[in-house]
mmCIF file of C-alpha atoms and ligand atoms in Angstrom:
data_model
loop_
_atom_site.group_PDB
_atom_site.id
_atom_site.type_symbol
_atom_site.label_atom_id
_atom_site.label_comp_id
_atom_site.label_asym_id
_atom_site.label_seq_id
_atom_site.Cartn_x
_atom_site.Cartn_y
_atom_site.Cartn_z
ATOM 1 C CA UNK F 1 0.000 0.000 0.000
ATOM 2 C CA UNK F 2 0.900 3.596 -0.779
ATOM 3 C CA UNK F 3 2.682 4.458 3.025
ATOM 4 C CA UNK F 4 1.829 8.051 2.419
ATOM 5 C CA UNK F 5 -1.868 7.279 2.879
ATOM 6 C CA UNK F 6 -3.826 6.581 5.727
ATOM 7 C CA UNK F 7 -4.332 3.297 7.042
ATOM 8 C CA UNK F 8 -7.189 1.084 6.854
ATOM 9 C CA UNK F 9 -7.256 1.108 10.773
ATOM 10 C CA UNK F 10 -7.154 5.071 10.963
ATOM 11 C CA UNK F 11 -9.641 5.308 8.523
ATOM 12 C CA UNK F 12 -12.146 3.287 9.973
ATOM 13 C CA UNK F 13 -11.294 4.925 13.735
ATOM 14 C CA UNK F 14 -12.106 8.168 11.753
ATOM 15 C CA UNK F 15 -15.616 6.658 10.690
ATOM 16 C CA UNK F 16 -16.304 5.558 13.871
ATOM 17 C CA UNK F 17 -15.765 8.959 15.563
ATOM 18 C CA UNK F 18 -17.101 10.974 13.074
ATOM 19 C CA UNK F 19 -20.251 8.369 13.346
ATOM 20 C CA UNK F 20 -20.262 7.634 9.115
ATOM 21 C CA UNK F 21 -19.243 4.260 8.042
ATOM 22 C CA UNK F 22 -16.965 2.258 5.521
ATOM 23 C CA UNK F 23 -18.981 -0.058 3.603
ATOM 24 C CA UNK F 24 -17.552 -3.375 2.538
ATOM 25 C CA UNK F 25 -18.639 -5.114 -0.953
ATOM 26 C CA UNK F 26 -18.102 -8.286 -1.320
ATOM 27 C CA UNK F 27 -16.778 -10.258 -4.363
ATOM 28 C CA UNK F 28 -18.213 -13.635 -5.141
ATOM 29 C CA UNK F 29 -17.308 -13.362 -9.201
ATOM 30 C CA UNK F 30 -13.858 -11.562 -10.020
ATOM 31 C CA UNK F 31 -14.726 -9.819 -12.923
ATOM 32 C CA UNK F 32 -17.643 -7.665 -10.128
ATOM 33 C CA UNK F 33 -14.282 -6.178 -8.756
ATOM 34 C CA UNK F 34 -14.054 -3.820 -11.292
ATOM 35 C CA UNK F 35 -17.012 -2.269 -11.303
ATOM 36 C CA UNK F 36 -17.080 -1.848 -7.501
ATOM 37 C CA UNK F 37 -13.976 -0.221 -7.069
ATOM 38 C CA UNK F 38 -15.703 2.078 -10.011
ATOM 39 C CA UNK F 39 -18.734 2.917 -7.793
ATOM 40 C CA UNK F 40 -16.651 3.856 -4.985
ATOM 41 C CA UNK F 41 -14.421 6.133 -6.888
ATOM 42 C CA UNK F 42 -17.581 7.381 -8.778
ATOM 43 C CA UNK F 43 -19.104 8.208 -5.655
ATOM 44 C CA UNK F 44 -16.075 9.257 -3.819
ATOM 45 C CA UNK F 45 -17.264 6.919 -1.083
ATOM 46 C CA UNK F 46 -14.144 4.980 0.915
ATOM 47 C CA UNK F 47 -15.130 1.209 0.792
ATOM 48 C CA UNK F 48 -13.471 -2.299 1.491
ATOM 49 C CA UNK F 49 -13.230 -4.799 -1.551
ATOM 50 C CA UNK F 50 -13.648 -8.021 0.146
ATOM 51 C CA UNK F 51 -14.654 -11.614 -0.189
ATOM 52 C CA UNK F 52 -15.064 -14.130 2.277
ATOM 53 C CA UNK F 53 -14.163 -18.540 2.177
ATOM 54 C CA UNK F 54 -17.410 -18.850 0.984
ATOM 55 C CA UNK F 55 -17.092 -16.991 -1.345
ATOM 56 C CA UNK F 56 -14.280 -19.214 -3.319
ATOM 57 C CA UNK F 57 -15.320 -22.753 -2.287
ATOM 58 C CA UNK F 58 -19.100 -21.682 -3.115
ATOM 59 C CA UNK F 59 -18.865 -19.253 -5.346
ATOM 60 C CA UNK F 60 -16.453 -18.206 -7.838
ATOM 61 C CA UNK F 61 -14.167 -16.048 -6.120
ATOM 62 C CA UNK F 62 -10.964 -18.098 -6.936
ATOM 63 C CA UNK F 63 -8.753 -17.666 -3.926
ATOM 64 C CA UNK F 64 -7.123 -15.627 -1.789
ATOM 65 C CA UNK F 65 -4.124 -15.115 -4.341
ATOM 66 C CA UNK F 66 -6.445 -14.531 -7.484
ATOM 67 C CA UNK F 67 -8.937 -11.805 -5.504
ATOM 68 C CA UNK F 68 -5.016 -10.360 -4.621
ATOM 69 C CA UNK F 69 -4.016 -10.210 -7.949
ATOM 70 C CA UNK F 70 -7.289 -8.608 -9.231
ATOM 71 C CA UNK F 71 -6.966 -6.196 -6.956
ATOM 72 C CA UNK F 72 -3.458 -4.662 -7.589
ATOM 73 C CA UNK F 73 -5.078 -4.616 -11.314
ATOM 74 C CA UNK F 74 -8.292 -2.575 -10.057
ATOM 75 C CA UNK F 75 -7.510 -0.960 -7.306
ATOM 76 C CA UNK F 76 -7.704 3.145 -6.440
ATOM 77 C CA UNK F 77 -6.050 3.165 -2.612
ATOM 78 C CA UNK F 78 -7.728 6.517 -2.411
ATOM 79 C CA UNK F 79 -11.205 4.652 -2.089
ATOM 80 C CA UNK F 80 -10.821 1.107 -1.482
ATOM 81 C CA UNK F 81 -8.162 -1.033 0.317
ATOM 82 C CA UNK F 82 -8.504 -5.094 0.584
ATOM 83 C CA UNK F 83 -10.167 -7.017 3.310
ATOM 84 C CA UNK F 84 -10.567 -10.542 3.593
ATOM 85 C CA UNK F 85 -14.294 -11.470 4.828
ATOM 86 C CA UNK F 86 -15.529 -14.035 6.966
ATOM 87 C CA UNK F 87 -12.361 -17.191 7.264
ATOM 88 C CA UNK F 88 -14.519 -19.345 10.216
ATOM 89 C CA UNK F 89 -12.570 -21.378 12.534
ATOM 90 C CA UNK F 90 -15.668 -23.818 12.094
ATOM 91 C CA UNK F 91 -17.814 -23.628 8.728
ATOM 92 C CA UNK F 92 -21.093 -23.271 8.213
ATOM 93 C CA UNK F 93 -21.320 -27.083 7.015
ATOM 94 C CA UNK F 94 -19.546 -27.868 10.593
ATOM 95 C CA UNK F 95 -16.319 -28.844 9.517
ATOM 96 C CA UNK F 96 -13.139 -27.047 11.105
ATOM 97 C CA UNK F 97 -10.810 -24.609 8.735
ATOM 98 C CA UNK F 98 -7.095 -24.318 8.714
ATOM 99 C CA UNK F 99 -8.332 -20.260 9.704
ATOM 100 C CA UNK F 100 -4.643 -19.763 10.508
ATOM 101 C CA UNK F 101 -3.235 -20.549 6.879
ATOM 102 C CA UNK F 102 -5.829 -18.882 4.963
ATOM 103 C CA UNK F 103 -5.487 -15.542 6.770
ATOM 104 C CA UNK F 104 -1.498 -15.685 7.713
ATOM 105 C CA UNK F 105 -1.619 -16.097 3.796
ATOM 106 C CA UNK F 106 -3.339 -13.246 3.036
ATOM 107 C CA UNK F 107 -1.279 -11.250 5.863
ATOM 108 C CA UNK F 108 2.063 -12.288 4.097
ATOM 109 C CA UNK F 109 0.386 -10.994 0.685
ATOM 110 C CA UNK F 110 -0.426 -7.903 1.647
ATOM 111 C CA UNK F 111 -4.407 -7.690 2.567
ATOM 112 C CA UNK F 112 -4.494 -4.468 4.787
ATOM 113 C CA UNK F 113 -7.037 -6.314 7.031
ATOM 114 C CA UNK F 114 -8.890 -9.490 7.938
ATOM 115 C CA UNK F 115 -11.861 -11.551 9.913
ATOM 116 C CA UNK F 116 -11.757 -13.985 12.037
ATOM 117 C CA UNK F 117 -14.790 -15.777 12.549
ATOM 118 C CA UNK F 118 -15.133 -18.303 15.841
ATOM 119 C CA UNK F 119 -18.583 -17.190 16.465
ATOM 120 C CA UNK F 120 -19.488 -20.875 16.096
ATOM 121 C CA UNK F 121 -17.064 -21.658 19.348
ATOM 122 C CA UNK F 122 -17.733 -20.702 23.293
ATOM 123 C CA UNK F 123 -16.719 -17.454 24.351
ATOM 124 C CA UNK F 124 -13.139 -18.585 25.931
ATOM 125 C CA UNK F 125 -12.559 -20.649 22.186
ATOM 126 C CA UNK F 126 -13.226 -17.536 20.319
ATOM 127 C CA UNK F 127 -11.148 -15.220 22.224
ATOM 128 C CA UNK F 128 -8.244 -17.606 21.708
ATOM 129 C CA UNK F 129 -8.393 -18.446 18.149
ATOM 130 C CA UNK F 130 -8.499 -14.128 17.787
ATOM 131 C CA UNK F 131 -6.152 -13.690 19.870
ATOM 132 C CA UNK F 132 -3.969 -16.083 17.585
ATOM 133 C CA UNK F 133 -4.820 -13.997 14.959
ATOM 134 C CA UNK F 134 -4.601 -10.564 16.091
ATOM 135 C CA UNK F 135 -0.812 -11.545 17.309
ATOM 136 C CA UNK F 136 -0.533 -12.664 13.614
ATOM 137 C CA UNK F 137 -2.053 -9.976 11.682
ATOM 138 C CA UNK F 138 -0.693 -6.864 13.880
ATOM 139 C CA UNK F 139 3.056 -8.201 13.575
ATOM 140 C CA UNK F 140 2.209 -7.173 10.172
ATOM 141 C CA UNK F 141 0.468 -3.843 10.640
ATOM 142 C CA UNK F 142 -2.973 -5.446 9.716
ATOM 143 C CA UNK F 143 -6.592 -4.618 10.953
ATOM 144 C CA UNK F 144 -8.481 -7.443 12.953
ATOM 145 C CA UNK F 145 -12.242 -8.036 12.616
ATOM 146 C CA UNK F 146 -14.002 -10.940 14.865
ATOM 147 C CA UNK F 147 -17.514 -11.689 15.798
ATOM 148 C CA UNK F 148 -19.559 -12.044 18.523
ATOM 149 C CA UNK F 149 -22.856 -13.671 18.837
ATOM 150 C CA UNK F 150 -25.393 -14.995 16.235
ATOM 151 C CA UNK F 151 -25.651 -13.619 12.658
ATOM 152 C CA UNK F 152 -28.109 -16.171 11.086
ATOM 153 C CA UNK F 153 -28.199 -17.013 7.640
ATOM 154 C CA UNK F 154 -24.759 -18.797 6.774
ATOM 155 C CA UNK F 155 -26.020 -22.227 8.372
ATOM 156 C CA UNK F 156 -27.719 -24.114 5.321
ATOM 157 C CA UNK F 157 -31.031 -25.662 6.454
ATOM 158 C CA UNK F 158 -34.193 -23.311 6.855
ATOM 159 C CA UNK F 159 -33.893 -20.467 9.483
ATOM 160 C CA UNK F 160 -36.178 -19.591 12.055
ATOM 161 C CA UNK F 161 -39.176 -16.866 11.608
ATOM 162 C CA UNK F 162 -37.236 -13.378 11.604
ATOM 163 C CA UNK F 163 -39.546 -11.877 13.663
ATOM 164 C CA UNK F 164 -39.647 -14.299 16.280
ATOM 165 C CA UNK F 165 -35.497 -14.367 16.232
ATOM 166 C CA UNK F 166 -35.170 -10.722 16.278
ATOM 167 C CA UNK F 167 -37.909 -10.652 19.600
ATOM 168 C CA UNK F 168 -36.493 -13.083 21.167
ATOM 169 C CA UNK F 169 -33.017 -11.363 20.779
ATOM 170 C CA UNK F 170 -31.663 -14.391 20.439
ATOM 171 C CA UNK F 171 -27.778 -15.052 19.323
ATOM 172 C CA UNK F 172 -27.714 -11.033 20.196
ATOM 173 C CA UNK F 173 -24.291 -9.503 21.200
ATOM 174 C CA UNK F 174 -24.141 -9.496 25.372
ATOM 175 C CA UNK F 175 -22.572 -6.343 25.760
ATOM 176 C CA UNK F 176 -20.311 -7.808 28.662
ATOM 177 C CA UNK F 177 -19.025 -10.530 26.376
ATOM 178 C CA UNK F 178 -18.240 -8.641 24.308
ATOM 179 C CA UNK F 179 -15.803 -6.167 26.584
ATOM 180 C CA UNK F 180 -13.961 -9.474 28.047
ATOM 181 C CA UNK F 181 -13.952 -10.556 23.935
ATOM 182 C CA UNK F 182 -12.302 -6.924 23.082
ATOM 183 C CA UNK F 183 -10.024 -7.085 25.982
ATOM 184 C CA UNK F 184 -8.482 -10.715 25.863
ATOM 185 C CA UNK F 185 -8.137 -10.642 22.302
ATOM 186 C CA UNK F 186 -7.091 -7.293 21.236
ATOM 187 C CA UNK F 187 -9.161 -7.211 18.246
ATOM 188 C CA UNK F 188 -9.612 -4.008 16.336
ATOM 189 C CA UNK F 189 -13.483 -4.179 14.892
ATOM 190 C CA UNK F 190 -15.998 -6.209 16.293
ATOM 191 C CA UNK F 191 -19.076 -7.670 14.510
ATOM 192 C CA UNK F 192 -21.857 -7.729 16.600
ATOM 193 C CA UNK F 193 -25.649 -9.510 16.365
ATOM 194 C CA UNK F 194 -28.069 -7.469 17.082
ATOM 195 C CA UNK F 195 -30.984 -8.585 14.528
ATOM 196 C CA UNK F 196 -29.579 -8.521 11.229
ATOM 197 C CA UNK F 197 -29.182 -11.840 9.205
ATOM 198 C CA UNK F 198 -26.434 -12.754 6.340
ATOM 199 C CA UNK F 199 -28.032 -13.343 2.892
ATOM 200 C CA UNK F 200 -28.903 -16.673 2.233
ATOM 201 C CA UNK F 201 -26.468 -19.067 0.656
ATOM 202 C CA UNK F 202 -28.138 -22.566 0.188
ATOM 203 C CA UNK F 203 -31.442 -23.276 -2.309
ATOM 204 C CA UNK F 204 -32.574 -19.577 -1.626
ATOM 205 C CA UNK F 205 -30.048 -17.860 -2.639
ATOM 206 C CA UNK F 206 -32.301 -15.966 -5.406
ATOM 207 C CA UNK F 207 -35.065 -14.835 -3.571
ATOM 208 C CA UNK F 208 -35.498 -11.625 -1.988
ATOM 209 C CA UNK F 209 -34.301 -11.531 1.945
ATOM 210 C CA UNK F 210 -35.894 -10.365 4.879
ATOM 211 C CA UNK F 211 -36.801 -6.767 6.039
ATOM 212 C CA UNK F 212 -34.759 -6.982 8.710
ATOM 213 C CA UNK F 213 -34.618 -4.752 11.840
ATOM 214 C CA UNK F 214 -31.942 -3.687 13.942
ATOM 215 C CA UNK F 215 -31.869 -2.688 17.552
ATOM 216 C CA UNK F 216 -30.320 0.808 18.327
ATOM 217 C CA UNK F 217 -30.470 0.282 22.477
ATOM 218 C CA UNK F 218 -28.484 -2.965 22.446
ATOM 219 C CA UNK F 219 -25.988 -1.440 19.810
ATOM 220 C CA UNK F 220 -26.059 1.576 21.955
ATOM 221 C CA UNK F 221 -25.405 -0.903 24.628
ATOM 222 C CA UNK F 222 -22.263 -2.706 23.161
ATOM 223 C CA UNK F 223 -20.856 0.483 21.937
ATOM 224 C CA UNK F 224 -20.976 2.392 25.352
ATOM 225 C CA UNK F 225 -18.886 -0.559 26.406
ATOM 226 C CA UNK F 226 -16.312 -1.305 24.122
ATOM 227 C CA UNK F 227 -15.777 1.693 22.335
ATOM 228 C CA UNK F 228 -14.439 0.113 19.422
ATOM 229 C CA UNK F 229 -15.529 0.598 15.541
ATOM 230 C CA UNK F 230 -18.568 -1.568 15.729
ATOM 231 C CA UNK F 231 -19.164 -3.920 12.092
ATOM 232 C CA UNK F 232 -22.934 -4.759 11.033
ATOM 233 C CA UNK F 233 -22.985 -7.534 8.526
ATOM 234 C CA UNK F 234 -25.767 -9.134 6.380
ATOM 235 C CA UNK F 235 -26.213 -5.505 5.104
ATOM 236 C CA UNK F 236 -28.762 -6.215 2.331
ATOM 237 C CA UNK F 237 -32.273 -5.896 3.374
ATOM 238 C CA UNK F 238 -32.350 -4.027 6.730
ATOM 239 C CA UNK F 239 -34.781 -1.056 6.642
ATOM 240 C CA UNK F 240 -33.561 1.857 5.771
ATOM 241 C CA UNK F 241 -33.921 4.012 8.994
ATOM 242 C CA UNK F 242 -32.599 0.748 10.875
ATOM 243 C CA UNK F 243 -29.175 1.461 8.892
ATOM 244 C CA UNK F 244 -28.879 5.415 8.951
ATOM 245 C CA UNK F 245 -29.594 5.425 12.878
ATOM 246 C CA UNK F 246 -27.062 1.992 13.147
ATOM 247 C CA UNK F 247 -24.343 4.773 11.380
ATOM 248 C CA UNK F 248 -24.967 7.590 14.358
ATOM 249 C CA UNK F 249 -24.746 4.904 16.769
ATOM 250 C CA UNK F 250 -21.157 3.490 16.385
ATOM 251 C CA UNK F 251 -21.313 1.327 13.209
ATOM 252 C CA UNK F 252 -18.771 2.296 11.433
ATOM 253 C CA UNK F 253 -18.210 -1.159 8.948
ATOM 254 C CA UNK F 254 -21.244 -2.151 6.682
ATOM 255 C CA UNK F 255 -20.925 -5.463 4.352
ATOM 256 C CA UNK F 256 -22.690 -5.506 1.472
ATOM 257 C CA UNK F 257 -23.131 -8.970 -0.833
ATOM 258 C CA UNK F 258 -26.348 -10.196 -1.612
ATOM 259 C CA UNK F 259 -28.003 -6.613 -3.118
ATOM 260 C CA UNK F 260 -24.986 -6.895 -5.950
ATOM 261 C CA UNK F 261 -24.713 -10.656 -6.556
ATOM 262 C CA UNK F 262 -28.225 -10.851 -7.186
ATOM 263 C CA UNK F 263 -28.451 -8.811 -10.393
ATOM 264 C CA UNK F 264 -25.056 -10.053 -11.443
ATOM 265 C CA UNK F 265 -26.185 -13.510 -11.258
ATOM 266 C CA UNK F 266 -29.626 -12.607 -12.625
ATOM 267 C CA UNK F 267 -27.789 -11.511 -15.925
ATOM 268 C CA UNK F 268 -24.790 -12.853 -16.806
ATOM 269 C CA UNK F 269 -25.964 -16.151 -18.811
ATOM 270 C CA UNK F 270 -27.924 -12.961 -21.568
ATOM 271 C CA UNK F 271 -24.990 -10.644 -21.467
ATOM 272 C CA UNK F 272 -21.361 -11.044 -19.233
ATOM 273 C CA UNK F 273 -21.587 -7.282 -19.892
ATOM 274 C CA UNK F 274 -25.000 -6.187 -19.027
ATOM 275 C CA UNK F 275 -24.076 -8.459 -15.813
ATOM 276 C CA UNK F 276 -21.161 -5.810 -15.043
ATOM 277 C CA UNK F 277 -23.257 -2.897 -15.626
ATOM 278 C CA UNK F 278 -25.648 -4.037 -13.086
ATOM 279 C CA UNK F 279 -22.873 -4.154 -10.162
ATOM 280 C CA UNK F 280 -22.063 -0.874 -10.981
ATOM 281 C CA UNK F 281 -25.380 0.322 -11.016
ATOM 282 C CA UNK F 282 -26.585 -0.975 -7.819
ATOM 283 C CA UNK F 283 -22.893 -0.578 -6.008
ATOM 284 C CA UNK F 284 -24.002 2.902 -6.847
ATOM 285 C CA UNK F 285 -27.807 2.887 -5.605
ATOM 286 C CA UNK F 286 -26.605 1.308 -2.374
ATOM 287 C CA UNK F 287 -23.819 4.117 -1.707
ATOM 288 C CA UNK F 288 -26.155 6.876 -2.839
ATOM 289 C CA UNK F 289 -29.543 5.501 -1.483
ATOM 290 C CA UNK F 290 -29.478 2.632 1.040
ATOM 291 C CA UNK F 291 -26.544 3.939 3.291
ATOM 292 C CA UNK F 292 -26.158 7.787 2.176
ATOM 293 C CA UNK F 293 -22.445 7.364 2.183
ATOM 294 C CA UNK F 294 -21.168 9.291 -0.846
ATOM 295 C CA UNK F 295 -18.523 12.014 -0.537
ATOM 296 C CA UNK F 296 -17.743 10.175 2.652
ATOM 297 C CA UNK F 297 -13.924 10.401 1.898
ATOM 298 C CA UNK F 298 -14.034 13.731 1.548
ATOM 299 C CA UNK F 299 -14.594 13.290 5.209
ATOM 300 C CA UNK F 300 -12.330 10.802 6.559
ATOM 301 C CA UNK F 301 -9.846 11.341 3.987
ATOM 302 C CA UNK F 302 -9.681 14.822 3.002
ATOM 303 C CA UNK F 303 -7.810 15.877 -0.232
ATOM 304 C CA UNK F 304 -4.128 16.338 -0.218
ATOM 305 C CA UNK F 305 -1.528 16.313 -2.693
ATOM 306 C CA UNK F 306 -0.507 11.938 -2.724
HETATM 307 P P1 LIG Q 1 -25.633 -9.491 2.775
HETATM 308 O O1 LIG Q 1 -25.569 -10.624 1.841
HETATM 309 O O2 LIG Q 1 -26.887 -9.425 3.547
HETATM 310 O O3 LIG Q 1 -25.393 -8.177 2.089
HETATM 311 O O4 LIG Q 1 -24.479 -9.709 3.873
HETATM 312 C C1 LIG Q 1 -23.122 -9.569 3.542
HETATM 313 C C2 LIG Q 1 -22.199 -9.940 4.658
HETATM 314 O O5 LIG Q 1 -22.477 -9.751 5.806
HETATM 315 C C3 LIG Q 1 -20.886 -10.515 4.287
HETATM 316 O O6 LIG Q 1 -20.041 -10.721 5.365
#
């Protein structure tokens, strides 16, 4: 990365303080990487270009190496940098991941941050296996991102009623957790549950995902005590003025999949082109419309001479 720029870490301590947020895209296809990084310049919005395991053993993103290498082709460090999504210490099909290979690979590459996921493990196993890679990752000057609690929606098999999940609050962050998570493991941003759900990845993939809800007093909650940049995933979906008040409350990391693999997969068997537009397009709408975040590196990165 360019040293004479910010990095990612700053930047997103500069979101969270100045209560706007980073959004993250994420790349199931290669060739979508393009278009994204277009969006974000187009917009002058500041963004993360990411993908996640799943998104290269069930989808087509290729790798960690190949979503590098597409990267240094596409990038513009002025409004995206590289994070690596979601590498589970468990999968969602229950079977454990060498977590430590894939993401000390993409350390050594040059990926200015990544995710940890042990969400699936007890609170003790989770702040270990971060803690592994926090010690990892910040040898190397790289950003950490874990989670805590319950994000539904990676698990294959049919999910519960949202409404009667996001009542019941349950899988929500516990806001004490969530300090001893912060403090044994040292990680940077923490993804918290506190009623959105990841788009769905099994049969359903297609269909159109829940209105889902957030709620502002246990973020409020979390936030008061850990005071770190806070990460809301499963970003597609949520209402509107769920999102917007999420932003003024200490979210300061949004990730955004489903609402641009949808009309990329809806399109590319008529036209691999027409596919492409369609990122763009909605990579736009989503910046503009759905999370108001354009111009937002005029305001954590204002304009000076590179
Ligand atoms: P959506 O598919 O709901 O946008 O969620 C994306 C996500 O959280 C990836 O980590």
């Amino acid at each position: 990365m360019n040293p004479s720029l910010p990095t990612t870490s700053e930047l997103m301590l500069r979101a969270f303080r100045a209560r706007t947020a980073v959004p993250g895209f994420n790349i199931p296809y290669l060739p979508m990487m393009a278009p994204v990084v277009r969006a974000l310049r187009d917009t002058r919005c500041f963004g993360l270009i990411m993908a996640a395991r799943l998104e290269w053993t069930k989808f087509q993103a290729g790798g960690i190496q190949p979503l590098f290498d597409e990267y240094q082709k596409v990038k513009d460090e002025r409004f995206t940098r590289l994070h690596l999504d979601h590498v589970p210490v468990i999968d969602e099909d229950q079977l454990l991941v060498d977590f430590e290979g894939d993401i000390g690979q993409a350390v050594a590459l040059g990926y200015d941050s990544v995710m940890v996921d042990g969400s699936r493990l007890s609170l003790a196993e989770n702040i270990a296996a971060t803690k592994r890679i926090v010690d990892l990752a910040h040898a190397q000057g790289v950003a950490v991102e874990a989670e805590l609690g319950a994000v539904f929606g990676h698990e294959s098999g049919p999910m519960p009623p949202y409404e009667e999940l996001f009542e019941s609050g349950r899988g929500f962050t516990d806001p004490a957790e969530a300090l001893e998570f912060v403090l044994g493991s040292g990680v940077d941003w923490l993804s918290v549950a506190i009623g959105s759900v990841h788009g769905v990845i099994s049969e359903k993939r297609t269909e159109k995902k829940v209105a889902a809800r957030l709620s502002i007093e246990r973020l409020d909650a979390i936030r008061e005590t850990i005071n770190i940049p806070i990460v809301l995933h499963g970003g597609t979906g949520i209402r509107k003025e769920y999102i917007i008040e999420s932003i003024r409350h200490g979210v300061a990391k949004i990730n955004v999949a489903t609402a641009i693999r949808q009309p990329y997969e809806a399109l590319l068997k008529e036209s691999p082109e027409k596919a492409l537009d369609a990122v763009y397009a909605e990579t736009v709408r989503v910046i503009r419309e759905d999370l108001e975040l354009e111009g937002s590196a005029d305001v954590i990165q204002p304009s000076r001479p590179a």
